[in-house]
mmCIF file of N, CA and C in Angstrom:
data_model
loop_
_atom_site.group_PDB
_atom_site.id
_atom_site.type_symbol
_atom_site.label_atom_id
_atom_site.label_comp_id
_atom_site.label_asym_id
_atom_site.label_seq_id
_atom_site.Cartn_x
_atom_site.Cartn_y
_atom_site.Cartn_z
ATOM 1 N N MET A 16 290.238 -29.318 213.871
ATOM 2 C CA MET A 16 290.172 -27.981 214.426
ATOM 3 C C MET A 16 290.912 -26.980 213.536
ATOM 4 N N VAL A 17 292.089 -27.365 213.049
ATOM 5 C CA VAL A 17 292.855 -26.471 212.200
ATOM 6 C C VAL A 17 292.110 -26.222 210.888
ATOM 7 N N ILE A 18 291.505 -27.267 210.343
ATOM 8 C CA ILE A 18 290.736 -27.132 209.102
ATOM 9 C C ILE A 18 289.579 -26.169 209.315
ATOM 10 N N THR A 19 288.881 -26.295 210.420
ATOM 11 C CA THR A 19 287.747 -25.423 210.716
ATOM 12 C C THR A 19 288.208 -23.973 210.822
ATOM 13 N N THR A 20 289.335 -23.758 211.482
ATOM 14 C CA THR A 20 289.869 -22.404 211.623
ATOM 15 C C THR A 20 290.246 -21.829 210.261
ATOM 16 N N LEU A 21 290.891 -22.637 209.435
ATOM 17 C CA LEU A 21 291.278 -22.170 208.103
ATOM 18 C C LEU A 21 290.047 -21.870 207.250
ATOM 19 N N GLU A 22 289.040 -22.703 207.350
ATOM 20 C CA GLU A 22 287.808 -22.451 206.602
ATOM 21 C C GLU A 22 287.123 -21.172 207.088
ATOM 22 N N THR A 23 287.163 -20.935 208.387
ATOM 23 C CA THR A 23 286.572 -19.717 208.947
ATOM 24 C C THR A 23 287.327 -18.487 208.452
ATOM 25 N N ILE A 24 288.637 -18.546 208.462
ATOM 26 C CA ILE A 24 289.444 -17.434 207.960
ATOM 27 C C ILE A 24 289.123 -17.187 206.489
ATOM 28 N N HIS A 25 289.013 -18.257 205.724
ATOM 29 C CA HIS A 25 288.695 -18.131 204.306
ATOM 30 C C HIS A 25 287.334 -17.469 204.108
ATOM 31 N N ARG A 26 286.345 -17.884 204.861
ATOM 32 C CA ARG A 26 285.010 -17.279 204.761
ATOM 33 C C ARG A 26 285.055 -15.805 205.137
ATOM 34 N N LEU A 27 285.805 -15.479 206.192
ATOM 35 C CA LEU A 27 285.906 -14.078 206.615
ATOM 36 C C LEU A 27 286.593 -13.216 205.555
ATOM 37 N N LEU A 28 287.628 -13.747 204.944
ATOM 38 C CA LEU A 28 288.308 -12.998 203.887
ATOM 39 C C LEU A 28 287.386 -12.790 202.678
ATOM 40 N N LYS A 29 286.611 -13.810 202.345
ATOM 41 C CA LYS A 29 285.665 -13.677 201.237
ATOM 42 C C LYS A 29 284.583 -12.651 201.579
ATOM 43 N N ALA A 30 284.123 -12.662 202.827
ATOM 44 C CA ALA A 30 283.106 -11.694 203.254
ATOM 45 C C ALA A 30 283.664 -10.272 203.222
ATOM 46 N N GLU A 31 284.896 -10.097 203.658
ATOM 47 C CA GLU A 31 285.517 -8.769 203.630
ATOM 48 C C GLU A 31 285.665 -8.277 202.199
ATOM 49 N N ARG A 32 286.062 -9.162 201.306
ATOM 50 C CA ARG A 32 286.194 -8.762 199.907
ATOM 51 C C ARG A 32 284.830 -8.354 199.332
ATOM 52 N N ALA A 33 283.787 -9.105 199.665
ATOM 53 C CA ALA A 33 282.448 -8.770 199.177
ATOM 54 C C ALA A 33 281.981 -7.423 199.739
ATOM 55 N N GLU A 34 282.235 -7.182 201.021
ATOM 56 C CA GLU A 34 281.869 -5.893 201.629
ATOM 57 C C GLU A 34 282.659 -4.749 201.000
ATOM 58 N N ALA A 35 283.927 -4.989 200.742
ATOM 59 C CA ALA A 35 284.765 -3.960 200.121
ATOM 60 C C ALA A 35 284.288 -3.678 198.696
ATOM 61 N N GLN A 36 283.874 -4.715 197.977
ATOM 62 C CA GLN A 36 283.345 -4.520 196.624
ATOM 63 C C GLN A 36 282.059 -3.701 196.671
ATOM 64 N N ALA A 37 281.198 -3.988 197.626
ATOM 65 C CA ALA A 37 279.950 -3.230 197.771
ATOM 66 C C ALA A 37 280.243 -1.771 198.114
ATOM 67 N N ALA A 38 281.215 -1.541 198.990
ATOM 68 C CA ALA A 38 281.593 -0.170 199.352
ATOM 69 C C ALA A 38 282.165 0.567 198.142
ATOM 70 N N LEU A 39 282.924 -0.131 197.335
ATOM 71 C CA LEU A 39 283.484 0.469 196.125
ATOM 72 C C LEU A 39 282.365 0.847 195.149
ATOM 73 N N ASN A 40 281.383 -0.021 195.012
ATOM 74 C CA ASN A 40 280.250 0.280 194.128
ATOM 75 C C ASN A 40 279.463 1.487 194.628
ATOM 76 N N ARG A 41 279.236 1.552 195.956
ATOM 77 C CA ARG A 41 278.528 2.703 196.524
ATOM 78 C C ARG A 41 279.316 3.987 196.305
ATOM 79 N N ALA A 42 280.628 3.919 196.497
ATOM 80 C CA ALA A 42 281.474 5.102 196.312
ATOM 81 C C ALA A 42 281.459 5.548 194.852
ATOM 82 N N ALA A 43 281.452 4.610 193.938
ATOM 83 C CA ALA A 43 281.395 4.960 192.515
ATOM 84 C C ALA A 43 280.061 5.624 192.184
ATOM 85 N N ASP A 44 278.982 5.123 192.778
ATOM 86 C CA ASP A 44 277.665 5.738 192.559
ATOM 87 C C ASP A 44 277.623 7.156 193.114
ATOM 88 N N GLU A 45 278.179 7.344 194.299
ATOM 89 C CA GLU A 45 278.213 8.683 194.904
ATOM 90 C C GLU A 45 279.052 9.637 194.055
ATOM 91 N N ARG A 46 280.133 9.136 193.523
ATOM 92 C CA ARG A 46 280.985 9.972 192.661
ATOM 93 C C ARG A 46 280.219 10.385 191.407
ATOM 94 N N LYS A 47 279.494 9.440 190.838
ATOM 95 C CA LYS A 47 278.709 9.754 189.638
ATOM 96 C C LYS A 47 277.647 10.808 189.949
ATOM 97 N N LYS A 48 276.977 10.681 191.094
ATOM 98 C CA LYS A 48 275.978 11.675 191.487
ATOM 99 C C LYS A 48 276.625 13.047 191.668
ATOM 100 N N ALA A 49 277.791 13.066 192.304
ATOM 101 C CA ALA A 49 278.489 14.332 192.534
ATOM 102 C C ALA A 49 278.910 14.973 191.216
ATOM 103 N N LEU A 50 279.372 14.158 190.276
ATOM 104 C CA LEU A 50 279.741 14.699 188.962
ATOM 105 C C LEU A 50 278.521 15.240 188.220
ATOM 106 N N ASP A 51 277.399 14.541 188.353
ATOM 107 C CA ASP A 51 276.164 15.025 187.729
ATOM 108 C C ASP A 51 275.739 16.369 188.324
ATOM 109 N N GLU A 52 275.843 16.486 189.661
ATOM 110 C CA GLU A 52 275.504 17.754 190.319
ATOM 111 C C GLU A 52 276.433 18.878 189.861
ATOM 112 N N LYS A 53 277.706 18.543 189.710
ATOM 113 C CA LYS A 53 278.674 19.545 189.257
ATOM 114 C C LYS A 53 278.345 19.989 187.829
ATOM 115 N N ASP A 54 278.021 19.032 186.975
ATOM 116 C CA ASP A 54 277.653 19.381 185.602
ATOM 117 C C ASP A 54 276.407 20.256 185.575
ATOM 118 N N PHE A 55 275.433 19.913 186.413
ATOM 119 C CA PHE A 55 274.213 20.722 186.488
ATOM 120 C C PHE A 55 274.543 22.149 186.935
ATOM 121 N N ALA A 56 275.363 22.270 187.969
ATOM 122 C CA ALA A 56 275.728 23.596 188.474
ATOM 123 C C ALA A 56 276.510 24.383 187.428
ATOM 124 N N ASP A 57 277.366 23.693 186.702
ATOM 125 C CA ASP A 57 278.141 24.354 185.655
ATOM 126 C C ASP A 57 277.227 24.866 184.536
ATOM 127 N N ARG A 58 276.274 24.033 184.141
ATOM 128 C CA ARG A 58 275.325 24.466 183.106
ATOM 129 C C ARG A 58 274.458 25.619 183.599
ATOM 130 N N ALA A 59 274.077 25.578 184.885
ATOM 131 C CA ALA A 59 273.268 26.665 185.444
ATOM 132 C C ALA A 59 274.048 27.979 185.435
ATOM 133 N N CYS A 60 275.326 27.898 185.745
ATOM 134 C CA CYS A 60 276.156 29.113 185.728
ATOM 135 C C CYS A 60 276.298 29.657 184.315
ATOM 136 N N GLU A 61 276.435 28.761 183.346
ATOM 137 C CA GLU A 61 276.612 29.205 181.964
ATOM 138 C C GLU A 61 275.306 29.711 181.355
ATOM 139 N N ALA A 62 274.199 29.076 181.702
ATOM 140 C CA ALA A 62 272.911 29.419 181.092
ATOM 141 C C ALA A 62 272.350 30.725 181.630
ATOM 142 N N ASN A 63 272.586 31.001 182.894
ATOM 143 C CA ASN A 63 272.018 32.200 183.513
ATOM 144 C C ASN A 63 272.957 33.384 183.352
ATOM 145 N N ASP A 64 272.360 34.490 183.057
ATOM 146 C CA ASP A 64 273.098 35.740 183.026
ATOM 147 C C ASP A 64 272.546 36.589 184.167
ATOM 148 N N PRO A 65 273.132 36.407 185.353
ATOM 149 C CA PRO A 65 272.551 37.068 186.522
ATOM 150 C C PRO A 65 272.570 38.585 186.391
ATOM 151 N N THR A 66 271.492 39.176 186.857
ATOM 152 C CA THR A 66 271.368 40.629 186.757
ATOM 153 C C THR A 66 271.947 41.332 187.971
ATOM 154 N N ASN A 67 272.081 40.597 189.059
ATOM 155 C CA ASN A 67 272.662 41.242 190.238
ATOM 156 C C ASN A 67 273.775 40.373 190.831
ATOM 157 N N MET A 68 274.540 40.984 191.670
ATOM 158 C CA MET A 68 275.695 40.310 192.262
ATOM 159 C C MET A 68 275.286 39.164 193.186
ATOM 160 N N GLU A 69 274.181 39.326 193.882
ATOM 161 C CA GLU A 69 273.724 38.296 194.820
ATOM 162 C C GLU A 69 273.392 36.993 194.083
ATOM 163 N N GLU A 70 272.742 37.111 192.956
ATOM 164 C CA GLU A 70 272.403 35.927 192.166
ATOM 165 C C GLU A 70 273.666 35.240 191.656
ATOM 166 N N GLN A 71 274.636 36.018 191.237
ATOM 167 C CA GLN A 71 275.906 35.467 190.769
ATOM 168 C C GLN A 71 276.631 34.741 191.903
ATOM 169 N N GLU A 72 276.606 35.302 193.082
ATOM 170 C CA GLU A 72 277.245 34.669 194.238
ATOM 171 C C GLU A 72 276.578 33.342 194.576
ATOM 172 N N GLN A 73 275.258 33.276 194.453
ATOM 173 C CA GLN A 73 274.541 32.024 194.719
ATOM 174 C C GLN A 73 274.944 30.946 193.713
ATOM 175 N N LEU A 74 275.054 31.335 192.454
ATOM 176 C CA LEU A 74 275.477 30.373 191.433
ATOM 177 C C LEU A 74 276.915 29.918 191.665
ATOM 178 N N ASP A 75 277.774 30.843 192.020
ATOM 179 C CA ASP A 75 279.171 30.492 192.314
ATOM 180 C C ASP A 75 279.258 29.552 193.510
ATOM 181 N N LYS A 76 278.453 29.832 194.528
ATOM 182 C CA LYS A 76 278.449 28.979 195.717
ATOM 183 C C LYS A 76 277.946 27.576 195.372
ATOM 184 N N LEU A 77 276.919 27.490 194.551
ATOM 185 C CA LEU A 77 276.390 26.202 194.118
ATOM 186 C C LEU A 77 277.458 25.400 193.393
ATOM 187 N N PHE A 78 278.188 26.065 192.512
ATOM 188 C CA PHE A 78 279.241 25.394 191.765
ATOM 189 C C PHE A 78 280.384 24.955 192.684
ATOM 190 N N GLU A 79 280.793 25.809 193.612
ATOM 191 C CA GLU A 79 281.871 25.460 194.545
ATOM 192 C C GLU A 79 281.489 24.279 195.427
ATOM 193 N N GLU A 80 280.255 24.247 195.896
ATOM 194 C CA GLU A 80 279.790 23.125 196.714
ATOM 195 C C GLU A 80 279.783 21.832 195.902
ATOM 196 N N ALA A 81 279.387 21.929 194.645
ATOM 197 C CA ALA A 81 279.392 20.748 193.785
ATOM 198 C C ALA A 81 280.813 20.249 193.554
ATOM 199 N N CYS A 82 281.754 21.166 193.369
ATOM 200 C CA CYS A 82 283.156 20.781 193.193
ATOM 201 C C CYS A 82 283.704 20.108 194.453
ATOM 202 N N ALA A 83 283.311 20.615 195.610
ATOM 203 C CA ALA A 83 283.751 20.021 196.877
ATOM 204 C C ALA A 83 283.191 18.607 197.028
ATOM 205 N N LYS A 84 281.936 18.417 196.630
ATOM 206 C CA LYS A 84 281.339 17.077 196.703
ATOM 207 C C LYS A 84 282.080 16.107 195.793
ATOM 208 N N VAL A 85 282.485 16.575 194.632
ATOM 209 C CA VAL A 85 283.236 15.718 193.712
ATOM 210 C C VAL A 85 284.568 15.331 194.344
ATOM 211 N N ALA A 86 285.248 16.284 194.955
ATOM 212 C CA ALA A 86 286.542 15.998 195.591
ATOM 213 C C ALA A 86 286.386 14.970 196.707
ATOM 214 N N VAL A 87 285.369 15.139 197.534
ATOM 215 C CA VAL A 87 285.120 14.188 198.625
ATOM 216 C C VAL A 87 284.798 12.810 198.058
ATOM 217 N N ALA A 88 283.987 12.770 197.014
ATOM 218 C CA ALA A 88 283.615 11.491 196.404
ATOM 219 C C ALA A 88 284.830 10.799 195.793
ATOM 220 N N GLU A 89 285.742 11.570 195.209
ATOM 221 C CA GLU A 89 286.963 10.988 194.645
ATOM 222 C C GLU A 89 287.816 10.338 195.731
ATOM 223 N N VAL A 90 287.958 11.031 196.849
ATOM 224 C CA VAL A 90 288.744 10.492 197.961
ATOM 225 C C VAL A 90 288.091 9.226 198.513
ATOM 226 N N ALA A 91 286.771 9.261 198.661
ATOM 227 C CA ALA A 91 286.049 8.088 199.173
ATOM 228 C C ALA A 91 286.192 6.905 198.221
ATOM 229 N N LYS A 92 286.125 7.171 196.938
ATOM 230 C CA LYS A 92 286.263 6.092 195.962
ATOM 231 C C LYS A 92 287.677 5.513 195.993
ATOM 232 N N ASP A 93 288.670 6.375 196.105
ATOM 233 C CA ASP A 93 290.052 5.894 196.193
ATOM 234 C C ASP A 93 290.259 5.025 197.433
ATOM 235 N N ALA A 94 289.696 5.460 198.560
ATOM 236 C CA ALA A 94 289.819 4.678 199.793
ATOM 237 C C ALA A 94 289.111 3.336 199.661
ATOM 238 N N ALA A 95 287.943 3.335 199.057
ATOM 239 C CA ALA A 95 287.199 2.084 198.863
ATOM 240 C C ALA A 95 287.958 1.155 197.924
ATOM 241 N N TYR A 96 288.580 1.720 196.911
ATOM 242 C CA TYR A 96 289.354 0.902 195.980
ATOM 243 C C TYR A 96 290.552 0.262 196.690
ATOM 244 N N LYS A 97 291.227 1.037 197.523
ATOM 245 C CA LYS A 97 292.372 0.489 198.266
ATOM 246 C C LYS A 97 291.924 -0.617 199.213
ATOM 247 N N ARG A 98 290.774 -0.406 199.855
ATOM 248 C CA ARG A 98 290.245 -1.443 200.756
ATOM 249 C C ARG A 98 289.945 -2.711 199.965
ATOM 250 N N PHE A 99 289.317 -2.566 198.804
ATOM 251 C CA PHE A 99 288.997 -3.734 197.992
ATOM 252 C C PHE A 99 290.272 -4.444 197.545
ATOM 253 N N GLN A 100 291.248 -3.684 197.082
ATOM 254 C CA GLN A 100 292.499 -4.294 196.634
ATOM 255 C C GLN A 100 293.189 -5.053 197.763
ATOM 256 N N SER A 101 293.183 -4.471 198.958
ATOM 257 C CA SER A 101 293.804 -5.137 200.099
ATOM 258 C C SER A 101 293.082 -6.434 200.446
ATOM 259 N N ALA A 102 291.763 -6.372 200.469
ATOM 260 C CA ALA A 102 290.973 -7.566 200.780
ATOM 261 C C ALA A 102 291.165 -8.629 199.709
ATOM 262 N N ASN A 103 291.189 -8.217 198.469
ATOM 263 C CA ASN A 103 291.365 -9.165 197.372
ATOM 264 C C ASN A 103 292.756 -9.794 197.420
ATOM 265 N N ASP A 104 293.773 -8.973 197.666
ATOM 266 C CA ASP A 104 295.136 -9.502 197.767
ATOM 267 C C ASP A 104 295.266 -10.484 198.929
ATOM 268 N N ALA A 105 294.657 -10.152 200.066
ATOM 269 C CA ALA A 105 294.724 -11.046 201.217
ATOM 270 C C ALA A 105 294.062 -12.379 200.907
ATOM 271 N N LEU A 106 292.933 -12.336 200.234
ATOM 272 C CA LEU A 106 292.241 -13.568 199.879
ATOM 273 C C LEU A 106 293.064 -14.399 198.890
ATOM 274 N N ILE A 107 293.624 -13.740 197.904
ATOM 275 C CA ILE A 107 294.451 -14.452 196.921
ATOM 276 C C ILE A 107 295.659 -15.089 197.598
ATOM 277 N N ASP A 108 296.318 -14.329 198.477
ATOM 278 C CA ASP A 108 297.477 -14.878 199.191
ATOM 279 C C ASP A 108 297.068 -16.063 200.051
ATOM 280 N N PHE A 109 295.979 -15.944 200.768
ATOM 281 C CA PHE A 109 295.524 -17.020 201.640
ATOM 282 C C PHE A 109 295.193 -18.266 200.820
ATOM 283 N N GLU A 110 294.474 -18.066 199.733
ATOM 284 C CA GLU A 110 294.114 -19.223 198.905
ATOM 285 C C GLU A 110 295.366 -19.852 198.286
ATOM 286 N N GLY A 111 296.347 -19.039 197.959
ATOM 287 C CA GLY A 111 297.575 -19.564 197.383
ATOM 288 C C GLY A 111 298.370 -20.401 198.376
ATOM 289 N N TYR A 112 298.346 -20.020 199.635
ATOM 290 C CA TYR A 112 299.101 -20.773 200.645
ATOM 291 C C TYR A 112 298.330 -21.953 201.192
ATOM 292 N N GLN A 113 297.011 -21.839 201.294
ATOM 293 C CA GLN A 113 296.244 -22.852 202.010
ATOM 294 C C GLN A 113 295.503 -23.826 201.114
ATOM 295 N N PHE A 114 295.035 -23.377 199.980
ATOM 296 C CA PHE A 114 294.142 -24.248 199.216
ATOM 297 C C PHE A 114 294.699 -24.573 197.860
#
């Protein structure tokens, strides 16, 4: 019974680490997309010479939204990384004590 419980805990820790790794990969992809959008918005602002104030405001808003997406993606990636590190550390500790 104890062996079965330990094996179950080990499987759960491995599953959590795999899920955390997948979340980290998704967060990295989202960050890359956000950076690409920011670069696009930055190039659009530089390439266009708006003739009126309204057009300039739209470009500024596009750039600000892209910057906000990058900030959110950075936070999400950091959180995913911490989750992965915690799961990995827990698995390493468990394997070190039990197996």
